Coordinates of C-alpha atoms and ligand atoms in Angstrom, one line a residue:
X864 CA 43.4 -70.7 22.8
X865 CA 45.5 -69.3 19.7
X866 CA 49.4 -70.7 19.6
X867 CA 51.9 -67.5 19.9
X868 CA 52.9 -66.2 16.7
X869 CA 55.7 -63.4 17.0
X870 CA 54.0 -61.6 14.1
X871 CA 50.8 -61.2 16.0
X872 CA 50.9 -61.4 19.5
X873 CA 52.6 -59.3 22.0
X874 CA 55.3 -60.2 23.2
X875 CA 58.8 -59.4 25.4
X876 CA 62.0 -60.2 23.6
X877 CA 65.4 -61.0 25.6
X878 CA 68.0 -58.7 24.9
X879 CA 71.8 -61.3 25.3
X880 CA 73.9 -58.3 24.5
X881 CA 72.5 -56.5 27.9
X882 CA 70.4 -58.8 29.8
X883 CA 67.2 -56.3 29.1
X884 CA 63.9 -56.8 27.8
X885 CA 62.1 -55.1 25.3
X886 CA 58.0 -55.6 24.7
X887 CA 57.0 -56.2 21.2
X888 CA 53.2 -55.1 20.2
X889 CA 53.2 -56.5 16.5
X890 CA 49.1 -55.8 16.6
X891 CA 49.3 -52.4 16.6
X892 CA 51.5 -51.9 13.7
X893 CA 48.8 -53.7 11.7
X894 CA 46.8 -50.7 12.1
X895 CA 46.1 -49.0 8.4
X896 CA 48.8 -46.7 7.5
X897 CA 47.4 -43.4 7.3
X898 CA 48.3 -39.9 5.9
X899 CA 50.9 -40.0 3.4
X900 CA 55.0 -40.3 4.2
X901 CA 55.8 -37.2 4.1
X902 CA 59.4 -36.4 2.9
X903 CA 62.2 -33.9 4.2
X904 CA 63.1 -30.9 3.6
X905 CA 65.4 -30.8 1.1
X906 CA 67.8 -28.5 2.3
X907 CA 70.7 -27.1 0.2
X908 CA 74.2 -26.9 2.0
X909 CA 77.4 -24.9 0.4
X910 CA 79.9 -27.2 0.1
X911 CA 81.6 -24.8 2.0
X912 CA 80.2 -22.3 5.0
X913 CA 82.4 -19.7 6.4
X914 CA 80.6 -19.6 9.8
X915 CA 81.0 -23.4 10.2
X916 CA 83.5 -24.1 13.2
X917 CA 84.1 -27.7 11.1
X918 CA 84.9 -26.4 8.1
X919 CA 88.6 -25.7 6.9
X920 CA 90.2 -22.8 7.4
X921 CA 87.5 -21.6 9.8
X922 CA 88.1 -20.4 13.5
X923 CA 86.4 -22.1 16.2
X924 CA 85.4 -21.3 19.6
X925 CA 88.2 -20.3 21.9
X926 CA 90.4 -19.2 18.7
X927 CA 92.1 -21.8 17.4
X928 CA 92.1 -22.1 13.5
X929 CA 90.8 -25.5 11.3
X930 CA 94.1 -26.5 8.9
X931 CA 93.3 -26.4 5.3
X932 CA 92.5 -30.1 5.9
X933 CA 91.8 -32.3 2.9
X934 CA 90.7 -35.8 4.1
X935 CA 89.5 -36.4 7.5
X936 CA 90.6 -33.7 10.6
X937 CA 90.6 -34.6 14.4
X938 CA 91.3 -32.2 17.0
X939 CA 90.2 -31.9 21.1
X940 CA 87.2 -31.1 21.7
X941 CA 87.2 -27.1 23.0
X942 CA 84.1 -28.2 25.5
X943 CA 85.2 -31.5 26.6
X944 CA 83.5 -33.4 29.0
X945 CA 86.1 -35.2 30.4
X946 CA 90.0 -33.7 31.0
X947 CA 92.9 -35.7 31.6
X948 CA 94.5 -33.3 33.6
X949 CA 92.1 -33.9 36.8
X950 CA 92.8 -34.6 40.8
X951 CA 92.4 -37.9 42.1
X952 CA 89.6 -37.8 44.6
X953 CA 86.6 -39.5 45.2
X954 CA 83.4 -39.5 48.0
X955 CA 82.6 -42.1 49.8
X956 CA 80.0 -41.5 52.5
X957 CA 78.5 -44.9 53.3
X958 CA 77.0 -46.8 51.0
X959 CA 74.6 -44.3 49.0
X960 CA 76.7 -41.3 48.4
X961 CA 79.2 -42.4 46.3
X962 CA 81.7 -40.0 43.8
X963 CA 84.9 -40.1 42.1
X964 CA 87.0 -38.3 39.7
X965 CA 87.1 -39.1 36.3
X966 CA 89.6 -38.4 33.8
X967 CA 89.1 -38.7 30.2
X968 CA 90.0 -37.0 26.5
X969 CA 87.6 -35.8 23.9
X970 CA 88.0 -35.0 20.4
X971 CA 86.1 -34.6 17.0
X972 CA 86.8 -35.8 14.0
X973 CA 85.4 -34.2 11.1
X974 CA 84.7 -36.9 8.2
X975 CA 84.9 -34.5 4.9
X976 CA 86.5 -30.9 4.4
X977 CA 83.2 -30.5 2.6
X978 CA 80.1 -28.9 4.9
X979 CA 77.5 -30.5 2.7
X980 CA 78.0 -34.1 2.5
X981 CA 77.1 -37.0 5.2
X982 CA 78.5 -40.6 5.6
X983 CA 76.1 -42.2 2.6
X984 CA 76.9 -39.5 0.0
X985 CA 80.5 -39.9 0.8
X986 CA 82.3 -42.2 -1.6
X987 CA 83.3 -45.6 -0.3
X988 CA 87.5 -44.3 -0.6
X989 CA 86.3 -41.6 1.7
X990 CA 84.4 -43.4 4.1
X991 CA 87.5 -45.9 4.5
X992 CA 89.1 -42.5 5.4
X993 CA 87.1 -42.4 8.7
X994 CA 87.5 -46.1 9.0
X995 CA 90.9 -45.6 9.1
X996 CA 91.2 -42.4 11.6
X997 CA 88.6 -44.5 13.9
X998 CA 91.5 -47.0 14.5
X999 CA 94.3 -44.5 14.7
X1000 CA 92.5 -42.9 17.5
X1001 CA 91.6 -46.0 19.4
X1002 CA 95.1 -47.5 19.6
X1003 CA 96.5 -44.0 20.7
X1004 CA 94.0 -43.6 23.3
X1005 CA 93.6 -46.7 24.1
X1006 CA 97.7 -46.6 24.7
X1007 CA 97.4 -44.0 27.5
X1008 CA 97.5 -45.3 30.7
X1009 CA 95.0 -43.7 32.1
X1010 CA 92.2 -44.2 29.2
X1011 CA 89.6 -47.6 29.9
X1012 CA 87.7 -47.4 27.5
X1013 CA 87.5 -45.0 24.3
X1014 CA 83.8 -44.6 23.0
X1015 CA 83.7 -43.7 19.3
X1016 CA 80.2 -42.2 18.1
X1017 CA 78.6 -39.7 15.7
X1018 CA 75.1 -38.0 16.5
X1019 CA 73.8 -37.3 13.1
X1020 CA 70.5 -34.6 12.5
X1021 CA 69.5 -31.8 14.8
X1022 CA 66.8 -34.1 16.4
X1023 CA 69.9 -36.3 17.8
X1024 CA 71.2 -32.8 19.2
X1025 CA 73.5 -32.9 16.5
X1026 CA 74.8 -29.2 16.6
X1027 CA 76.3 -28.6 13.2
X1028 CA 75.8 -30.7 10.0
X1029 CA 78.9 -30.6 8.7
X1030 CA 80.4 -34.8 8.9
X1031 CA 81.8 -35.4 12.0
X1032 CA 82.2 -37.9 14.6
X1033 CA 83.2 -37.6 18.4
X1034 CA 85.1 -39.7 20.4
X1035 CA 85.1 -39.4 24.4
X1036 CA 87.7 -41.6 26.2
X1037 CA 87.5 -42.3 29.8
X1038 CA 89.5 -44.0 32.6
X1039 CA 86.6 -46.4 33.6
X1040 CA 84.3 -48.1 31.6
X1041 CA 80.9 -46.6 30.9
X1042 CA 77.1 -48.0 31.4
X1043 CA 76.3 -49.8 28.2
X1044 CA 79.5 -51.3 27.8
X1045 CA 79.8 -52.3 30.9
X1046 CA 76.5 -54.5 30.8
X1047 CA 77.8 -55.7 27.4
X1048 CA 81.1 -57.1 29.0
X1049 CA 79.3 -58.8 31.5
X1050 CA 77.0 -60.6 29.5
X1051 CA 79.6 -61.5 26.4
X1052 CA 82.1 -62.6 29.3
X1053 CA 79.5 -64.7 31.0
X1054 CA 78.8 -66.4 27.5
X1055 CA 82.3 -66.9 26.5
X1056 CA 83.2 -68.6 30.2
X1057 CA 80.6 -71.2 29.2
X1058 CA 81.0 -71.6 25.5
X1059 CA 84.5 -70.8 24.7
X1060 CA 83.3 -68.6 22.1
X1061 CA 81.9 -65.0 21.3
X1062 CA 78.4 -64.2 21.9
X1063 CA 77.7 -62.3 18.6
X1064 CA 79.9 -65.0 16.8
X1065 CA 77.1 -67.2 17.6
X1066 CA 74.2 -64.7 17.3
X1067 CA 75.5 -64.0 13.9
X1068 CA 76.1 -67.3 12.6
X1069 CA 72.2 -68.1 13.7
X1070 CA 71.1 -64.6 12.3
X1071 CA 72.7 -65.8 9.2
X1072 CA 71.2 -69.3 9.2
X1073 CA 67.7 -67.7 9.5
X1074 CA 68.0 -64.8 7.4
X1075 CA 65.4 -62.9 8.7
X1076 CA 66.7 -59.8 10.1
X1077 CA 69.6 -59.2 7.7
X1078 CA 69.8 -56.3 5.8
X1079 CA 72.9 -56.0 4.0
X1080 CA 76.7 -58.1 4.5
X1081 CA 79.9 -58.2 2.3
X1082 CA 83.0 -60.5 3.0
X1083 CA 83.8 -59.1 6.5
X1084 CA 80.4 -57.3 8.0
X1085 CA 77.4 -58.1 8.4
X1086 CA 74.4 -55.3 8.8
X1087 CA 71.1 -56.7 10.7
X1088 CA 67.8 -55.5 12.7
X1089 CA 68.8 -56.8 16.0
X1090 CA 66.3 -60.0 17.2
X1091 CA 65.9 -57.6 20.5
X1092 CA 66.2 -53.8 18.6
X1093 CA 64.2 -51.1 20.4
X1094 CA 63.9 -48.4 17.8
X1095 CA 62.0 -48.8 14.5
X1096 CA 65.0 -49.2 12.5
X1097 CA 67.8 -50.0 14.8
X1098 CA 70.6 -51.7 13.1
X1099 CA 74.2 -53.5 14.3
X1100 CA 76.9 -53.8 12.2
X1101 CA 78.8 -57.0 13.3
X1102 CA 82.0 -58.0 12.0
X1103 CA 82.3 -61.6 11.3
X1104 CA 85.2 -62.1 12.4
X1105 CA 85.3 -62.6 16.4
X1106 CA 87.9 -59.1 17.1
X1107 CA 87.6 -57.5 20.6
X1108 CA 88.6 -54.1 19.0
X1109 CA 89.3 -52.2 15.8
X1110 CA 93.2 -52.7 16.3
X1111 CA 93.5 -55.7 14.4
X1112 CA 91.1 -55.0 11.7
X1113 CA 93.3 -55.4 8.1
X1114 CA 93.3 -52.5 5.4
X1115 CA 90.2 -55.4 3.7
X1116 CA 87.9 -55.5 7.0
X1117 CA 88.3 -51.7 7.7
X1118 CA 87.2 -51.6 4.2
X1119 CA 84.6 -54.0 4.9
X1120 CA 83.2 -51.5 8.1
X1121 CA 83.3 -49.0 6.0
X1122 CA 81.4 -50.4 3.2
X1123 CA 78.8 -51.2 6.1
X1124 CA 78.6 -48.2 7.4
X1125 CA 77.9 -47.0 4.0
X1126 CA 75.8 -48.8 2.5
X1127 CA 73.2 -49.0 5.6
X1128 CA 73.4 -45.3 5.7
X1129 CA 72.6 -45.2 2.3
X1130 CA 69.6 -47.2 2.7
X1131 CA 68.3 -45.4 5.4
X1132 CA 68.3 -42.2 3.6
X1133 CA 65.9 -43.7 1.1
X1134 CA 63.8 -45.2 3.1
X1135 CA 62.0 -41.7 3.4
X1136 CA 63.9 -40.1 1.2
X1137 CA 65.8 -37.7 3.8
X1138 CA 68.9 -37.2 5.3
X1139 CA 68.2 -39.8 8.7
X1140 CA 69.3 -38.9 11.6
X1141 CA 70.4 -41.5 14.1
X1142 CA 73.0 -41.9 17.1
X1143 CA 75.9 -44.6 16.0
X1144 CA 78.6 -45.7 17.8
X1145 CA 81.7 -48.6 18.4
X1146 CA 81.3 -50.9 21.1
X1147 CA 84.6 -52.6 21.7
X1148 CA 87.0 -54.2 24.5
X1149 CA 88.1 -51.9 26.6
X1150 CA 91.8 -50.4 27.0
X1151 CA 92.4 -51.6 30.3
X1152 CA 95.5 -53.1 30.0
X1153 CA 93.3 -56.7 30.5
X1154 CA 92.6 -59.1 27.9
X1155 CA 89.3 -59.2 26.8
X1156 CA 88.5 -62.5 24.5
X1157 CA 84.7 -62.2 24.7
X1158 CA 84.9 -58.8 23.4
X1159 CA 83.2 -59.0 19.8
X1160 CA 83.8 -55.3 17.9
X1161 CA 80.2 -54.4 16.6
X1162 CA 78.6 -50.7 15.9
X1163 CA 75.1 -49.8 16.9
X1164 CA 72.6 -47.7 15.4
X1165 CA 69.7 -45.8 16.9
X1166 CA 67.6 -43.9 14.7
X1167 CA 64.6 -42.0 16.0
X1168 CA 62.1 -41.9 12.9
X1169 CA 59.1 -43.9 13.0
X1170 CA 56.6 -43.6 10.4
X1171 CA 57.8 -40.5 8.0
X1172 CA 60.6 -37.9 8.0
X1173 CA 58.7 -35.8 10.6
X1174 CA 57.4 -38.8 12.8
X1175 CA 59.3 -40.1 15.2
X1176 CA 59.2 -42.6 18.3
X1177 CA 59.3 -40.9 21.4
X1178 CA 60.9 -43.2 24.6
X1179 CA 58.9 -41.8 26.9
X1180 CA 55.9 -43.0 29.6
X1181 CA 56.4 -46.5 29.3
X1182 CA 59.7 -47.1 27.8
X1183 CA 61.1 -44.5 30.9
X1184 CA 59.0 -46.4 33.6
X1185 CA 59.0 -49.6 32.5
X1186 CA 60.6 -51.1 29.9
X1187 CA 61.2 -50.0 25.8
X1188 CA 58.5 -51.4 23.7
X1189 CA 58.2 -51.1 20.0
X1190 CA 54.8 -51.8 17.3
X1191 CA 56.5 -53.0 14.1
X1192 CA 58.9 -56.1 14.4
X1193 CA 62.8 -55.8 13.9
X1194 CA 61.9 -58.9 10.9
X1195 CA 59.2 -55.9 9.4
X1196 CA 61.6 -53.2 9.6
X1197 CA 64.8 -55.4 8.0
X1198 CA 62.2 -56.1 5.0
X1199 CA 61.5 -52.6 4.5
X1200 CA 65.6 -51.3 4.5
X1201 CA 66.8 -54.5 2.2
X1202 CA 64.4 -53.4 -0.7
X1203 CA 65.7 -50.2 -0.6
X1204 CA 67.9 -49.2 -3.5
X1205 CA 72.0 -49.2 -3.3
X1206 CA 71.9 -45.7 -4.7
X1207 CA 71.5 -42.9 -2.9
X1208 CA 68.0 -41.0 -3.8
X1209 CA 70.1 -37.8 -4.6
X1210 CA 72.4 -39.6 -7.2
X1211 CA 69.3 -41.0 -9.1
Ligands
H2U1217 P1 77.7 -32.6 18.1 O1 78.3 -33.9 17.5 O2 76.7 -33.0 19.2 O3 77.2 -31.7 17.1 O4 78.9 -31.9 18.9 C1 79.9 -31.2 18.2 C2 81.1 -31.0 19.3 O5 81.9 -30.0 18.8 C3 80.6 -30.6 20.6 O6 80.9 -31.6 21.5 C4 82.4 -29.3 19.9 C5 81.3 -29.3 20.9 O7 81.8 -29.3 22.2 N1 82.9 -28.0 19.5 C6 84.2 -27.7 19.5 O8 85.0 -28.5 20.0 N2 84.6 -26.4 19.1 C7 83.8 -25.5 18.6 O9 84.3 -24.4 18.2 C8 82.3 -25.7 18.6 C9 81.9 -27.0 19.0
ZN1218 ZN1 81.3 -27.0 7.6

């Protein structure tokens, strides 16, 4: 019998953060590469489009009119999903038909007055920009009674069901606290009962001992493959610094995020030279008037692309059934997005 080698054999991986597991099939990635990598359509945005409902100046659905907005510009969501303005109710027939309201506030912030740029081709000032509005918005939200937890994300390409590529960012606050954070609490409070300290503190001081999975880090982030990442090129930015939130983040660590944020994005647009689309988001304590010291602030990223610009993984039979599985390793993918250069393919 062969000893296990992670590189080889299949195996399941334990996801702390959420208590799942993902299946790891390391063999089949060692298949030959075949056909070339096929790059994307370079599309050419105006830096300004008049039928954009983002851009400045520009009317959007229901009538309301975009200020001439230089930096970033946030405003409610004209489609929310959630309304603060709601009844109190709920249904509670037994125990398997169970409802109740929920209340909530949506808005969108658009990252640039200019239609044809995204996060990485941003400059770092600008970026900081978004940093900045990210925590302006949590504390206000956050201060509402009624707001739990305030879920900052950004759905980026039309795969994602990004519906206009113009830079922008949504934010969707709720009065309870939604799935995946939820199972993060649970775990990171279980962890910090026993050991007095934050799960991800520890994860990323071991991540950093082993330097296998990290891609990028400056004085206050840290950008890795998580041990336990589902896509091909997931990625969490972790601050190093144990904060529950982005409240207490100084003008140098919201900096520091937004250096992150930047420089992974940049690397992932060269990776197949195209603008990659992923799903990001916050995951922070929640706003619900508790304290929440084994909150650790950390961003995630889910990209779809697989192989190419065109190819990409599909969560589906298995993964919907059973469990997420992936072929190449997080370590594989973390190799191939560190040798990637700090300037973006379009500046070169
Ligand atoms: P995407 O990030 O998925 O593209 O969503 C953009 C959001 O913009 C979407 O939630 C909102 C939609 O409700 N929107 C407006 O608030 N006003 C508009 O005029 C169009 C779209
Ligand atoms: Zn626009």
């Amino acid at each position: 019998m062969q000893t296990f080698n992670m590189e080889e054999h299949p195996h399941r991986r334990f996801n702390a953060l959420t208590g799942e597991w993902v299946l790891v099939s390391p063999h089949r990635a060692k298949r030959p590469w075949q056909g070339q990598v096929e790059k994307g359509q370079q599309e050419k945005r105006p830096g300004y489009d008049p039928k954009c409902y983002l851009c400045p100046g520009n009317e959007r659905a229901g009538g309301i009119k975009n200020p001439d907005y230089s930096g970033t510009y946030t405003f409610i969501n004209d489609f929310s999903a959630l309304l603060a303005d709601m009844p109190e109710g709920e249904e509670n027939d037994g125990e398997l038909f169970r409802a109740e309201s929920e209340k909530g506030i949506c808005k969108v912030i658009c990252f640039s007055p200019r239609h044809d740029l995204t996060i990485p081709e941003m400059s770092h000032e600008e970026v900081c920009g978004v940093v900045d509005v990210w925590q302006k918005e949590f504390c206000e939200l956050g201060e509402e009674d009624f707001i739990g937890y305030v879920q900052i994300f950004e759905n980026k390409g039309a795969v994602m069901g990004c519906s206009n590529p113009h830079p922008h960012g949504q934010i969707w606050s709720s009065r309870s606290i939604p799935v995946e954070p939820m199972k993060e609490q649970e775990r990171q409070k279980a962890y910090y009962n026993k050991h007095g300290r934050t799960l991800l503190a520890d994860y990323l001081n071991k991540e950093l001992e082993k330097d296998k999975r990290i891609i990028y880090k400056n004085d206050h982030f840290v950008v890795l493959s998580p041990y336990w990442a589902v896509w091909p090129f997931e990625a969490m930015i972790v601050s190093r610094r144990p904060v529950p939130d982005l409240s207490g983040l100084s003008e140098y660590e919201r900096s520091g995020l937004a250096d992150a944020y930047r420089q992974l994005t940049i690397r992932y647009d060269n990776l197949f030279e195209t603008s990659f689309p992923y799903s990001a988001g916050l995951h922070q304590a929640p706003t619900d008037g508790k304290q929440h010291p084994e909150w650790h602030l950390h961003m995630h990223f889910y990209p779809p692309l697989l192989r190419s610009a065109t190819v990409k993984k599909f969560m589906v039979g298995y993964e919907m059934l059973a469990n997420p599985q992936r072929d190449i390793t997080p370590e594989t993918s973390t190799q191939r997005l560190k040798e990637q250069p700090a300037l973006h393919y379009k500046s070169r």
